PDB file of C-alpha atoms and ligand atoms in Angstrom:
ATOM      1  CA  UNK A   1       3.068  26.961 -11.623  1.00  0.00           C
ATOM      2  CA  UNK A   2       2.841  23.988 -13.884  1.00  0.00           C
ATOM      3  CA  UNK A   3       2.626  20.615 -12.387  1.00  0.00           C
ATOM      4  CA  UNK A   4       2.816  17.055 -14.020  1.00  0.00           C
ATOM      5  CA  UNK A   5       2.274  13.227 -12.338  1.00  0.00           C
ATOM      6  CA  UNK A   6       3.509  10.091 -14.177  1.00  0.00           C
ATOM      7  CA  UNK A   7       0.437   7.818 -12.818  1.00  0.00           C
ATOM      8  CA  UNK A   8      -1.228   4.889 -13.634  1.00  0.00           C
ATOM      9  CA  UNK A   9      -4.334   5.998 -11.568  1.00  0.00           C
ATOM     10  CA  UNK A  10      -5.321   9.448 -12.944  1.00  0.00           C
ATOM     11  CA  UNK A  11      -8.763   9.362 -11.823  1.00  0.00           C
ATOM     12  CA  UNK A  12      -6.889   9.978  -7.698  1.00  0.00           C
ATOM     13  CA  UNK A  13      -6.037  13.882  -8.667  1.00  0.00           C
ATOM     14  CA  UNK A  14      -9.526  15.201  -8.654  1.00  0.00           C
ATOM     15  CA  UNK A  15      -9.352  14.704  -5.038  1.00  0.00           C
ATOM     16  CA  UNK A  16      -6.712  17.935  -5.423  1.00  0.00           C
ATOM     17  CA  UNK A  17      -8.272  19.638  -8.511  1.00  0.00           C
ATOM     18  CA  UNK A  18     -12.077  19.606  -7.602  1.00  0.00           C
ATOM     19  CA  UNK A  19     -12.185  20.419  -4.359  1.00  0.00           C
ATOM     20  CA  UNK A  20     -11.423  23.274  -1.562  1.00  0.00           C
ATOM     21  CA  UNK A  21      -8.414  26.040  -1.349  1.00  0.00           C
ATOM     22  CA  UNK A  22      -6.597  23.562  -4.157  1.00  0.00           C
ATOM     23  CA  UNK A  23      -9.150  23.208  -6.284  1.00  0.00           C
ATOM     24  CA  UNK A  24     -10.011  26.835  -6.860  1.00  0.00           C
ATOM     25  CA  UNK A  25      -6.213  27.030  -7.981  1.00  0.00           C
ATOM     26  CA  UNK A  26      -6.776  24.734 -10.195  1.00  0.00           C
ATOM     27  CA  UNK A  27     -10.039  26.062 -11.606  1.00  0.00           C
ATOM     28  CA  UNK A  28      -8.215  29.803 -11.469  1.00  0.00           C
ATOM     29  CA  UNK A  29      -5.029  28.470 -13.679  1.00  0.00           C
ATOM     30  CA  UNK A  30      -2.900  29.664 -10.583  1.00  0.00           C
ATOM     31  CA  UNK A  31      -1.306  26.152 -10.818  1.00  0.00           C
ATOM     32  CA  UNK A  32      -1.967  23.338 -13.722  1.00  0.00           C
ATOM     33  CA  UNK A  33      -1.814  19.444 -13.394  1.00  0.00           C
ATOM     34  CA  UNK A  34      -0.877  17.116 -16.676  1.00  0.00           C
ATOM     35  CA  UNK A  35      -1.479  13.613 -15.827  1.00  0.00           C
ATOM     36  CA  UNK A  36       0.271  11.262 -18.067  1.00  0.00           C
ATOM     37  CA  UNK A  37      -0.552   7.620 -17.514  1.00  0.00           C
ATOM     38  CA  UNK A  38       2.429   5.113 -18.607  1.00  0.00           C
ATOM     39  CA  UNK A  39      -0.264   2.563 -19.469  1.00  0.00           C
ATOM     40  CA  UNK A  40      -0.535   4.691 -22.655  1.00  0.00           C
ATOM     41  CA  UNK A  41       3.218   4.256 -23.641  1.00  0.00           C
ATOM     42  CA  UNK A  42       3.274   0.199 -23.188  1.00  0.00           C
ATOM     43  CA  UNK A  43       5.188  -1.674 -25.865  1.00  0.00           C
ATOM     44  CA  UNK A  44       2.999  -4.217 -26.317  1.00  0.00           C
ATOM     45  CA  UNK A  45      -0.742  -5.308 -27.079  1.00  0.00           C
ATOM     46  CA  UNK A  46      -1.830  -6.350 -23.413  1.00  0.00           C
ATOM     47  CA  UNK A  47      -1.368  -2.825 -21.997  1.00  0.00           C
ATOM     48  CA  UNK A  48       1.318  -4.110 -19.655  1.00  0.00           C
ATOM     49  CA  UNK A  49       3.154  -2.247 -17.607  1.00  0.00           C
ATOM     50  CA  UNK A  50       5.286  -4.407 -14.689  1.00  0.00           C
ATOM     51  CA  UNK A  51       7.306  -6.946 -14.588  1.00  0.00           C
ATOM     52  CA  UNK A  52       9.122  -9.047 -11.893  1.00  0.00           C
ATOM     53  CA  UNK A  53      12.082  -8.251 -10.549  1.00  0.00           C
ATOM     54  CA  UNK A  54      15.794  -9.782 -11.397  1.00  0.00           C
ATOM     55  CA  UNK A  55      16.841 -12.445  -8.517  1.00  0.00           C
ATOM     56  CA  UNK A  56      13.089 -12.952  -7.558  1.00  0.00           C
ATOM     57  CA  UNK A  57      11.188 -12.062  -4.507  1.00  0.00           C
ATOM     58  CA  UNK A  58       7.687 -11.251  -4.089  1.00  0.00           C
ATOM     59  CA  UNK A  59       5.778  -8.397  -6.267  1.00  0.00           C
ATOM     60  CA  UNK A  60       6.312  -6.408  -9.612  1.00  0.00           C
ATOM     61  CA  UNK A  61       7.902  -3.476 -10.638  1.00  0.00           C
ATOM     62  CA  UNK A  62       6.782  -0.810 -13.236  1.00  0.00           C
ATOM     63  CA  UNK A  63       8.894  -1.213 -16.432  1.00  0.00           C
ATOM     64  CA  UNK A  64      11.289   1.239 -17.376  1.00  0.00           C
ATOM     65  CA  UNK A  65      10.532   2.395 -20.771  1.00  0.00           C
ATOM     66  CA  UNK A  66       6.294   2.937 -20.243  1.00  0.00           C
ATOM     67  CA  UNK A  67       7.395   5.317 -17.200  1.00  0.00           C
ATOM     68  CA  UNK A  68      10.958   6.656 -19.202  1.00  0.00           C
ATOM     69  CA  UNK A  69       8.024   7.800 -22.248  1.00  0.00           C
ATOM     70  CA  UNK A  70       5.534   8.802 -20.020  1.00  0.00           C
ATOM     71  CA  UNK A  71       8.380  11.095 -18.130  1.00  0.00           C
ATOM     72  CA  UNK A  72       9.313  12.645 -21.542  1.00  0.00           C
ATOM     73  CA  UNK A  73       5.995  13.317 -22.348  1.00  0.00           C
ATOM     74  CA  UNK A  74       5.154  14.937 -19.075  1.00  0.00           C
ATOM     75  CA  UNK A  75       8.747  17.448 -19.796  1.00  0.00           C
ATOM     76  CA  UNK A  76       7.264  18.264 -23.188  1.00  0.00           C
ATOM     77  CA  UNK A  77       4.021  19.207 -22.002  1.00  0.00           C
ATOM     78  CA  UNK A  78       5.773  21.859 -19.581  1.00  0.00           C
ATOM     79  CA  UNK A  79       6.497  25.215 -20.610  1.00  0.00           C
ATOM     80  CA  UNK A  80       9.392  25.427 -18.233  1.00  0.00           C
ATOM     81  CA  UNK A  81      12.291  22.879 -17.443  1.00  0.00           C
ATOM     82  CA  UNK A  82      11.114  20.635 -14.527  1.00  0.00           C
ATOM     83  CA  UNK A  83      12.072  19.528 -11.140  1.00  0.00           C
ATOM     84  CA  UNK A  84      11.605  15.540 -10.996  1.00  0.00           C
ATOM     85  CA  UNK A  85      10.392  14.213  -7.896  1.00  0.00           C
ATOM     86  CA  UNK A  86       9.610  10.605  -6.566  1.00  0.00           C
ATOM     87  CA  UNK A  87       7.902   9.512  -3.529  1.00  0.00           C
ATOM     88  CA  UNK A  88       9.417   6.298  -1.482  1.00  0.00           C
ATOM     89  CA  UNK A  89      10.058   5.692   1.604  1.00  0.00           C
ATOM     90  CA  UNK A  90      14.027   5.580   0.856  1.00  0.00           C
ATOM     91  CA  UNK A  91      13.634   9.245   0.578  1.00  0.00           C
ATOM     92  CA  UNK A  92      14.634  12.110   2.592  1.00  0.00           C
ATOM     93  CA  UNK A  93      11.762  13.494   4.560  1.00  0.00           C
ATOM     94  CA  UNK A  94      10.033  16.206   2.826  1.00  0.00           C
ATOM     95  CA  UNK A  95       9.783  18.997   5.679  1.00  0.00           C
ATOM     96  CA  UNK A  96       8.061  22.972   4.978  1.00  0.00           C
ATOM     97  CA  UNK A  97      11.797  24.234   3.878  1.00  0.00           C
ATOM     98  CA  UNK A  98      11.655  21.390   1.054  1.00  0.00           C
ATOM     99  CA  UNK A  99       8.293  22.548  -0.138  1.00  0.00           C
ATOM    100  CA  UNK A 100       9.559  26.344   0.330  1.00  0.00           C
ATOM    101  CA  UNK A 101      12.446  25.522  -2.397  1.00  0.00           C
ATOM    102  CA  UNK A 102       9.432  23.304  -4.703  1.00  0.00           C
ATOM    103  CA  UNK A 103       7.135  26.776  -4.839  1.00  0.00           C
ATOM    104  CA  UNK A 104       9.726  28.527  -6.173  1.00  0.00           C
ATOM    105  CA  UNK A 105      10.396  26.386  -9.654  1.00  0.00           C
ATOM    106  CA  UNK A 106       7.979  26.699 -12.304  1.00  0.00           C
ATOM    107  CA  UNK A 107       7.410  22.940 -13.045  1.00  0.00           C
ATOM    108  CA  UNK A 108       7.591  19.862 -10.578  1.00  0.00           C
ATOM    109  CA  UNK A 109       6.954  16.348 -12.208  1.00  0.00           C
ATOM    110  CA  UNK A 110       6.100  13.651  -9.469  1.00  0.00           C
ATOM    111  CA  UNK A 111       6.829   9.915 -11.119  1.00  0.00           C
ATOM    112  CA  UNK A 112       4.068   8.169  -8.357  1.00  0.00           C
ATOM    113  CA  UNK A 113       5.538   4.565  -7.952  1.00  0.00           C
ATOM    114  CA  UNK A 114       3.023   1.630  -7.752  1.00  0.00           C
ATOM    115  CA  UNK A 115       3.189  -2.375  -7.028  1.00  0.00           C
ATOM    116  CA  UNK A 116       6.635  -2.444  -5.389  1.00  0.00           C
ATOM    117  CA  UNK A 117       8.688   0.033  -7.171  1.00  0.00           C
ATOM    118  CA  UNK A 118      10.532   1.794  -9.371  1.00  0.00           C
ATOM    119  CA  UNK A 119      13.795   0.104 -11.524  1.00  0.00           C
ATOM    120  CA  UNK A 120      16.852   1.771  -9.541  1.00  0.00           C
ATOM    121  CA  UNK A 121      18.008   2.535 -13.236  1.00  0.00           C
ATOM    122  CA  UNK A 122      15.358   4.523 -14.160  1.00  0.00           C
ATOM    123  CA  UNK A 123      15.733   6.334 -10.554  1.00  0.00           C
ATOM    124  CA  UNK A 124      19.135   7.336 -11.205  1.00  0.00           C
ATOM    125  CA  UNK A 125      18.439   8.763 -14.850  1.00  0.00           C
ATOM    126  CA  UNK A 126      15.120  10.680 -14.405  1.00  0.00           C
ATOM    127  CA  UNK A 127      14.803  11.442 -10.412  1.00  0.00           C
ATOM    128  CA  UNK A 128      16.084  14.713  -9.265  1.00  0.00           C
ATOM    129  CA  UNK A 129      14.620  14.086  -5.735  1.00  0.00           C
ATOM    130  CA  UNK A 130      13.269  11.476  -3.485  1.00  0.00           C
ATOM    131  CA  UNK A 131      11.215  12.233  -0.211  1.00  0.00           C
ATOM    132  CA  UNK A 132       9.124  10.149   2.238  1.00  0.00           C
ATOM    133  CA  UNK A 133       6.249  11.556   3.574  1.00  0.00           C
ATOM    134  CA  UNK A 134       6.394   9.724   6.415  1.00  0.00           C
ATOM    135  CA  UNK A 135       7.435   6.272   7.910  1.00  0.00           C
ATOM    136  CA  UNK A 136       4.718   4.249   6.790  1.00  0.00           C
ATOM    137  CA  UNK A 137       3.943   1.771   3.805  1.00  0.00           C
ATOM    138  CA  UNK A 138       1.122   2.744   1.634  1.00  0.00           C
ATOM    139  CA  UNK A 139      -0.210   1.427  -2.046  1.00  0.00           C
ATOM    140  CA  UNK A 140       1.463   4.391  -3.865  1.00  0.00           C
ATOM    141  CA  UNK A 141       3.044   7.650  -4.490  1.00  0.00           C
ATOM    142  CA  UNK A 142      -0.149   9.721  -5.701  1.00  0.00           C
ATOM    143  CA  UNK A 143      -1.319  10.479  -1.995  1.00  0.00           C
ATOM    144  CA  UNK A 144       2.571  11.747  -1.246  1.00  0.00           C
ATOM    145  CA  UNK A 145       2.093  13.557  -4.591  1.00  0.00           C
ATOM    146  CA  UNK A 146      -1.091  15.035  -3.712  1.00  0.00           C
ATOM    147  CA  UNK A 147       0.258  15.628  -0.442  1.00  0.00           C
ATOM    148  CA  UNK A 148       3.418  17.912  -1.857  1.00  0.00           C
ATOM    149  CA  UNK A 149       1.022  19.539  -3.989  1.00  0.00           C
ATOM    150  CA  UNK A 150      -1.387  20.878  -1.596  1.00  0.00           C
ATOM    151  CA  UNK A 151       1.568  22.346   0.477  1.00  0.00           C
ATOM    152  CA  UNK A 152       2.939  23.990  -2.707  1.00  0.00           C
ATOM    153  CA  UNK A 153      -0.221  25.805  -3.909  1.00  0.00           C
ATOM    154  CA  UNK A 154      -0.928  27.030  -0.507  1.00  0.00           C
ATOM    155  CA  UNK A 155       2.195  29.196  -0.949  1.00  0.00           C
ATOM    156  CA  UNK A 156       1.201  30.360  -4.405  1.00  0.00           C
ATOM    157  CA  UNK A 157       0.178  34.272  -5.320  1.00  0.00           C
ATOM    158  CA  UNK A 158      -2.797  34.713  -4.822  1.00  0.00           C
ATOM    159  CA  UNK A 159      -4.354  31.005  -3.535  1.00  0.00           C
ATOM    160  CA  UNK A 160      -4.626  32.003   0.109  1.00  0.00           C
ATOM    161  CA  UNK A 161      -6.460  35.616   1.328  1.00  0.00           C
ATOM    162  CA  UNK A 162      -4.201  38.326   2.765  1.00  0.00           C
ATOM    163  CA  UNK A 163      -5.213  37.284   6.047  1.00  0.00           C
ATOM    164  CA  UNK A 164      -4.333  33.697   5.976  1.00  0.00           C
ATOM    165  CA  UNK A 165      -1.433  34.005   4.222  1.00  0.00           C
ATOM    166  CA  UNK A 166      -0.408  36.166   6.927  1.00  0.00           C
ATOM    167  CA  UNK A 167      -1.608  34.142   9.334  1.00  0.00           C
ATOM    168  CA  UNK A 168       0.475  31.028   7.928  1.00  0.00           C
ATOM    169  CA  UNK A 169       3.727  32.864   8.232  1.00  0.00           C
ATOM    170  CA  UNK A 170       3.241  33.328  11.877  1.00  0.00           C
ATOM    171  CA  UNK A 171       2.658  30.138  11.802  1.00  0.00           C
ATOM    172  CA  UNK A 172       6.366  28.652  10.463  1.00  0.00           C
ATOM    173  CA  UNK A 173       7.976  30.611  12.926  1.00  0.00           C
ATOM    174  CA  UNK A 174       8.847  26.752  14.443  1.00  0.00           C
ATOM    175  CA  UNK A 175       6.610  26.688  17.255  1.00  0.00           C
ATOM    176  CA  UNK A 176       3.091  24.637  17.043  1.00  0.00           C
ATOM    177  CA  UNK A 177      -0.114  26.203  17.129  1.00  0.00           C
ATOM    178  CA  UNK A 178      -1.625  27.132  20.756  1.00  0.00           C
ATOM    179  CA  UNK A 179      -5.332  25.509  20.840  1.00  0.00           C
ATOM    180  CA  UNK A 180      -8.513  27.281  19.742  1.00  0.00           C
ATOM    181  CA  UNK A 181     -12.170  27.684  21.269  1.00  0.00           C
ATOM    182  CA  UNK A 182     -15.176  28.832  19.411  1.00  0.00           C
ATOM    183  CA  UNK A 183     -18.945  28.789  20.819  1.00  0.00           C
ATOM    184  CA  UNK A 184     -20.766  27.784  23.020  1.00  0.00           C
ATOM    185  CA  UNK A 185     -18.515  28.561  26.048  1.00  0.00           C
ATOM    186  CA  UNK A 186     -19.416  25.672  28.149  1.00  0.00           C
ATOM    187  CA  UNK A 187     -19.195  22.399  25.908  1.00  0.00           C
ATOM    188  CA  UNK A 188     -19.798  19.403  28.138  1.00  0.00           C
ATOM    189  CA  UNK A 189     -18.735  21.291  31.435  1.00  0.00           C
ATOM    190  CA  UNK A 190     -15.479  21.899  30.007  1.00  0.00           C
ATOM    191  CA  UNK A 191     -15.365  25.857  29.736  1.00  0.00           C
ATOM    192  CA  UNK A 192     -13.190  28.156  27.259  1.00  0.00           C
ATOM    193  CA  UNK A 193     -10.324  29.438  28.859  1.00  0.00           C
ATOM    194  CA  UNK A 194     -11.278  32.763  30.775  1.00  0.00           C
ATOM    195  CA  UNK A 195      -8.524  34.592  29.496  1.00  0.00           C
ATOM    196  CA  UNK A 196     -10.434  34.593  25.964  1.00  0.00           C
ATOM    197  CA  UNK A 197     -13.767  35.728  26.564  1.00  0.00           C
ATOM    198  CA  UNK A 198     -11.361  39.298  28.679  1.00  0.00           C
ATOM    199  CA  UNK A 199     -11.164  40.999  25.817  1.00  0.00           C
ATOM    200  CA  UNK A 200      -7.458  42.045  26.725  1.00  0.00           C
ATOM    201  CA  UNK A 201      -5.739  41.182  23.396  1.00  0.00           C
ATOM    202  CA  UNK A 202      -2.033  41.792  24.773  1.00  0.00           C
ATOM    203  CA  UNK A 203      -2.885  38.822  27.492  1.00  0.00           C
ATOM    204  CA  UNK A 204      -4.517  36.988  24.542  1.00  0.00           C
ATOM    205  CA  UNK A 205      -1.624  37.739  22.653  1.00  0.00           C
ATOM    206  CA  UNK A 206       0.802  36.277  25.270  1.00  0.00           C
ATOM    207  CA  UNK A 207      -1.527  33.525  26.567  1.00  0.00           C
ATOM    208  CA  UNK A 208      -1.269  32.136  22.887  1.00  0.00           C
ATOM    209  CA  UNK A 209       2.674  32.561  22.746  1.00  0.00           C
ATOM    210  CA  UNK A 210       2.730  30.557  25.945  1.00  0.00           C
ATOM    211  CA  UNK A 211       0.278  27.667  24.934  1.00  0.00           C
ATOM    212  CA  UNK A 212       2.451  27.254  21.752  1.00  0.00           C
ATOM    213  CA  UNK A 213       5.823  27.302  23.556  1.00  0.00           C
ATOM    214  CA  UNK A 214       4.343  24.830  26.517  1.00  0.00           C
ATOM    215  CA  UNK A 215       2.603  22.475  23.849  1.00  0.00           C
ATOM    216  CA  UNK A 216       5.764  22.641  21.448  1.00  0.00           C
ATOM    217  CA  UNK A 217       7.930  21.650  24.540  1.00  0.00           C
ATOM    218  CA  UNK A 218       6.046  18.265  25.402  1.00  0.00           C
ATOM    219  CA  UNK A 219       4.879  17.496  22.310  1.00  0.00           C
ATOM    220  CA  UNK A 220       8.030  17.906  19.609  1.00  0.00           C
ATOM    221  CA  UNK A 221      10.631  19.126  21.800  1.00  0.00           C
ATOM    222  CA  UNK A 222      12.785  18.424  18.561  1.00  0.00           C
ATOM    223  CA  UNK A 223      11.316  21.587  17.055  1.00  0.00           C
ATOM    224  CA  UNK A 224      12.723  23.183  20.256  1.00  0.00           C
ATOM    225  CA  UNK A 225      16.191  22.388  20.198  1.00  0.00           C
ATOM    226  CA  UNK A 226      16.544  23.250  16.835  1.00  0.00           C
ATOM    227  CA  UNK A 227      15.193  27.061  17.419  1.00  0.00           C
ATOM    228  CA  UNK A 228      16.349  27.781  20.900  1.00  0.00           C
ATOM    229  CA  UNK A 229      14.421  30.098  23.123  1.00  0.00           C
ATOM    230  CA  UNK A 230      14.750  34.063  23.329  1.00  0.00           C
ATOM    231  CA  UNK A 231      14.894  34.813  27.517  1.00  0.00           C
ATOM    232  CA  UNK A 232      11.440  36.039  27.318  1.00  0.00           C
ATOM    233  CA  UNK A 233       9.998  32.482  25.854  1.00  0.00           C
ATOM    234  CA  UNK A 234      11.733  30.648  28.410  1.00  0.00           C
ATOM    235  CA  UNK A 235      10.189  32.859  31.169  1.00  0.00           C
ATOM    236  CA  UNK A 236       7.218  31.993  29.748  1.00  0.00           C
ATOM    237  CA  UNK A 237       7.630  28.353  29.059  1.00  0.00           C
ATOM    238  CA  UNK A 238       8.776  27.666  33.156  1.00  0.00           C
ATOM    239  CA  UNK A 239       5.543  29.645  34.048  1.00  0.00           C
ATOM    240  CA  UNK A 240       4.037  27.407  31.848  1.00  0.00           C
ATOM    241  CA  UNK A 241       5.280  24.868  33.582  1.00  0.00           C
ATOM    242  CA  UNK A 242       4.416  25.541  36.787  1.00  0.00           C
ATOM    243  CA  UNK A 243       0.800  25.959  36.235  1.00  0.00           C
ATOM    244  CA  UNK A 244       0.817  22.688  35.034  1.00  0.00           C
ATOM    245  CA  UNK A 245       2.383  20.935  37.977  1.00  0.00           C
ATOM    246  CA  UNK A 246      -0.413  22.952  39.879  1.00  0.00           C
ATOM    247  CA  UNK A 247      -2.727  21.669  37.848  1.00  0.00           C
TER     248      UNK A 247
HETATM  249  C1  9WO B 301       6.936  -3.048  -1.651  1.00  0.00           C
HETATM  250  C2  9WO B 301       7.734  -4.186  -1.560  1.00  0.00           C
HETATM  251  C3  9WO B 301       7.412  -5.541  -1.427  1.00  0.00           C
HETATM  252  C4  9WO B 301       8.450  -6.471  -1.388  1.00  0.00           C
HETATM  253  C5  9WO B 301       9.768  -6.057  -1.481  1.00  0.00           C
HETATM  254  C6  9WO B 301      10.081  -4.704  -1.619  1.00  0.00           C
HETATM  255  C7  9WO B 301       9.036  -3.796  -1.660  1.00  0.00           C
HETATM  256  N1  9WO B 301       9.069  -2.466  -1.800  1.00  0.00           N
HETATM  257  C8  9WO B 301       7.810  -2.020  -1.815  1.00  0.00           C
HETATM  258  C9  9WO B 301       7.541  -0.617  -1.993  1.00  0.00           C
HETATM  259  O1  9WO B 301       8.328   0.212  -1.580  1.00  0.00           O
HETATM  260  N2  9WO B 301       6.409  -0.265  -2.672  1.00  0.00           N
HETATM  261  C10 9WO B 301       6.157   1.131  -2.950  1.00  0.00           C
HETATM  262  C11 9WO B 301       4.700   1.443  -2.830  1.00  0.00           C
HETATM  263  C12 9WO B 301       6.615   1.508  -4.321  1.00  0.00           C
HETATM  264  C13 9WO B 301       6.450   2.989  -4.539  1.00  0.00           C
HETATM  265  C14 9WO B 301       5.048   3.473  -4.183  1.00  0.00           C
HETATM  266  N3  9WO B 301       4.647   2.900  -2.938  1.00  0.00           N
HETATM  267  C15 9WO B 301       4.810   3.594  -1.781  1.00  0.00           C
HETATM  268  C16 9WO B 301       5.226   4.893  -1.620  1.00  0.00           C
HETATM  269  N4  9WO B 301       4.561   3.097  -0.582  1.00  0.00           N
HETATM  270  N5  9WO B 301       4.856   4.005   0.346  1.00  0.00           N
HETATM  271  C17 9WO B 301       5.231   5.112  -0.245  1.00  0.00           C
HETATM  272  C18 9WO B 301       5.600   6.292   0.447  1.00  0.00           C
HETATM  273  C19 9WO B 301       6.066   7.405  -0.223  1.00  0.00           C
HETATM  274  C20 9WO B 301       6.434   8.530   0.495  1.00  0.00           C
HETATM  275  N6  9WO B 301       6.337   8.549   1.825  1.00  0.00           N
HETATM  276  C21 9WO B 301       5.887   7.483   2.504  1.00  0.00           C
HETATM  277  C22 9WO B 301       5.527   6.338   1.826  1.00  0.00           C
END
């Protein structure tokens, strides 16, 4: 899968490409990342590439034509026709279903927006998509674009073993992971749950199931609602429950 970023701060994306699960897609060719920098595309002799904004207020936006050029460039370097995405936090929020859709295209340019924004011209021509991250201000798009990224390449052929991969699905099946214990047994008096150490992997099996549906419940009972429960989960979320309120 090919990937581009319109960016004025290049340097970010090694975080992605040199490092972990992403970065041996990158070194592997499983995925590839263009950066194009709109810094190179400035019309004039200072490098410049804000402005300030009609009607005033506080800040600078990036001009249009450095980032239209820089956009261009970044389709022309793709062997495919590509998906344009921008980070803001007027977007929709991008959820696992959204970066489902994103694995399956062949190219994905992210424009990363610095200083306070993009023109709402050059949004309307170029973007194809806008997504948050998240409700909360940060200093630029290339973290949301790293962010999208990662989630994509996870899901590409061949980037995660046969094991995780099918570990991951069982994951998305809208319930949050039950918690995990590894040695020693006894860390601080706290003790791994006895069930664990039994060796009786269809009580394992369910225990799981149960943590997941209990901690799912209190914790995002949105997920919940939006799922439902077969009659067998909800037996097992009210015993659930009950230990609890013995607890
Ligand atoms: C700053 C600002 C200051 C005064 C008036 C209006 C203003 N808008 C902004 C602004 O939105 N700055 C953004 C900084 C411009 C695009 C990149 N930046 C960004 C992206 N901050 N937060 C995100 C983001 C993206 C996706 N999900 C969560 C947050």
């Amino acid at each position: 899968m090919e990937f581009a970023v319109v960016t004025l701060l290049p340097e970010m994306f090694t975080a992605l490409t040199d490092f972990g699960i992403t970065g041996r897609a990158f070194k592997e060719g499983i995925a590839t990342l263009n950066l194009v920098n709109p810094r190179d595309f400035s019309v004039d002799r200072h490098g410049t590439v804000d402005d300030k904004p009609y009607g005033g207020g506080p800040g600078m936006l990036l001009k249009v034509e450095p980032v239209l050029k820089a956009v261009d460039v970044a389709k022309q370097q793709c062997q495919s026709p590509a998906k344009v995405i921008y980070f803001s936090a007027q977007g929709r929020r991008l959820v696992q279903t959204d970066v489902n859709s994103l694995a399956a295209e062949p190219a994905v340019i992210f424009i990363a927006g610095r200083y306070e924004g993009l023109d709402q011209r050059l949004i309307d021509l170029v973007v194809d998509e806008e997504y948050s991250i998240g409700d909360y201000v940060l200093s630029g798009g290339e973290i949301p674009a790293m962010a999208a990224m990662d989630a994509i390449v996870r899901l590409l052929p061949g980037v995660l073993g046969d094991a995780e991969s099918a570990e991951e699905e069982s994951f998305t099946d809208g319930l949050l992971e039950y918690p995990q214990y590894t040695r020693p047994e006894s860390v601080s008096g706290r003790r791994v749950p006895e069930v664990l150490l039994s060796g009786d992997h269809a009580k394992i099996k369910n225990w799981r199931r149960q943590q997941s549906l209990g901690r799912t419940f209190l914790r995002r009972p949105d997920l919940l609602d939006k799922r439902g429960l077969s009659t067998d989960e909800k037996k097992l979320l009210e015993e659930f429950l009950q230990d609890l309120s013995l607890d």
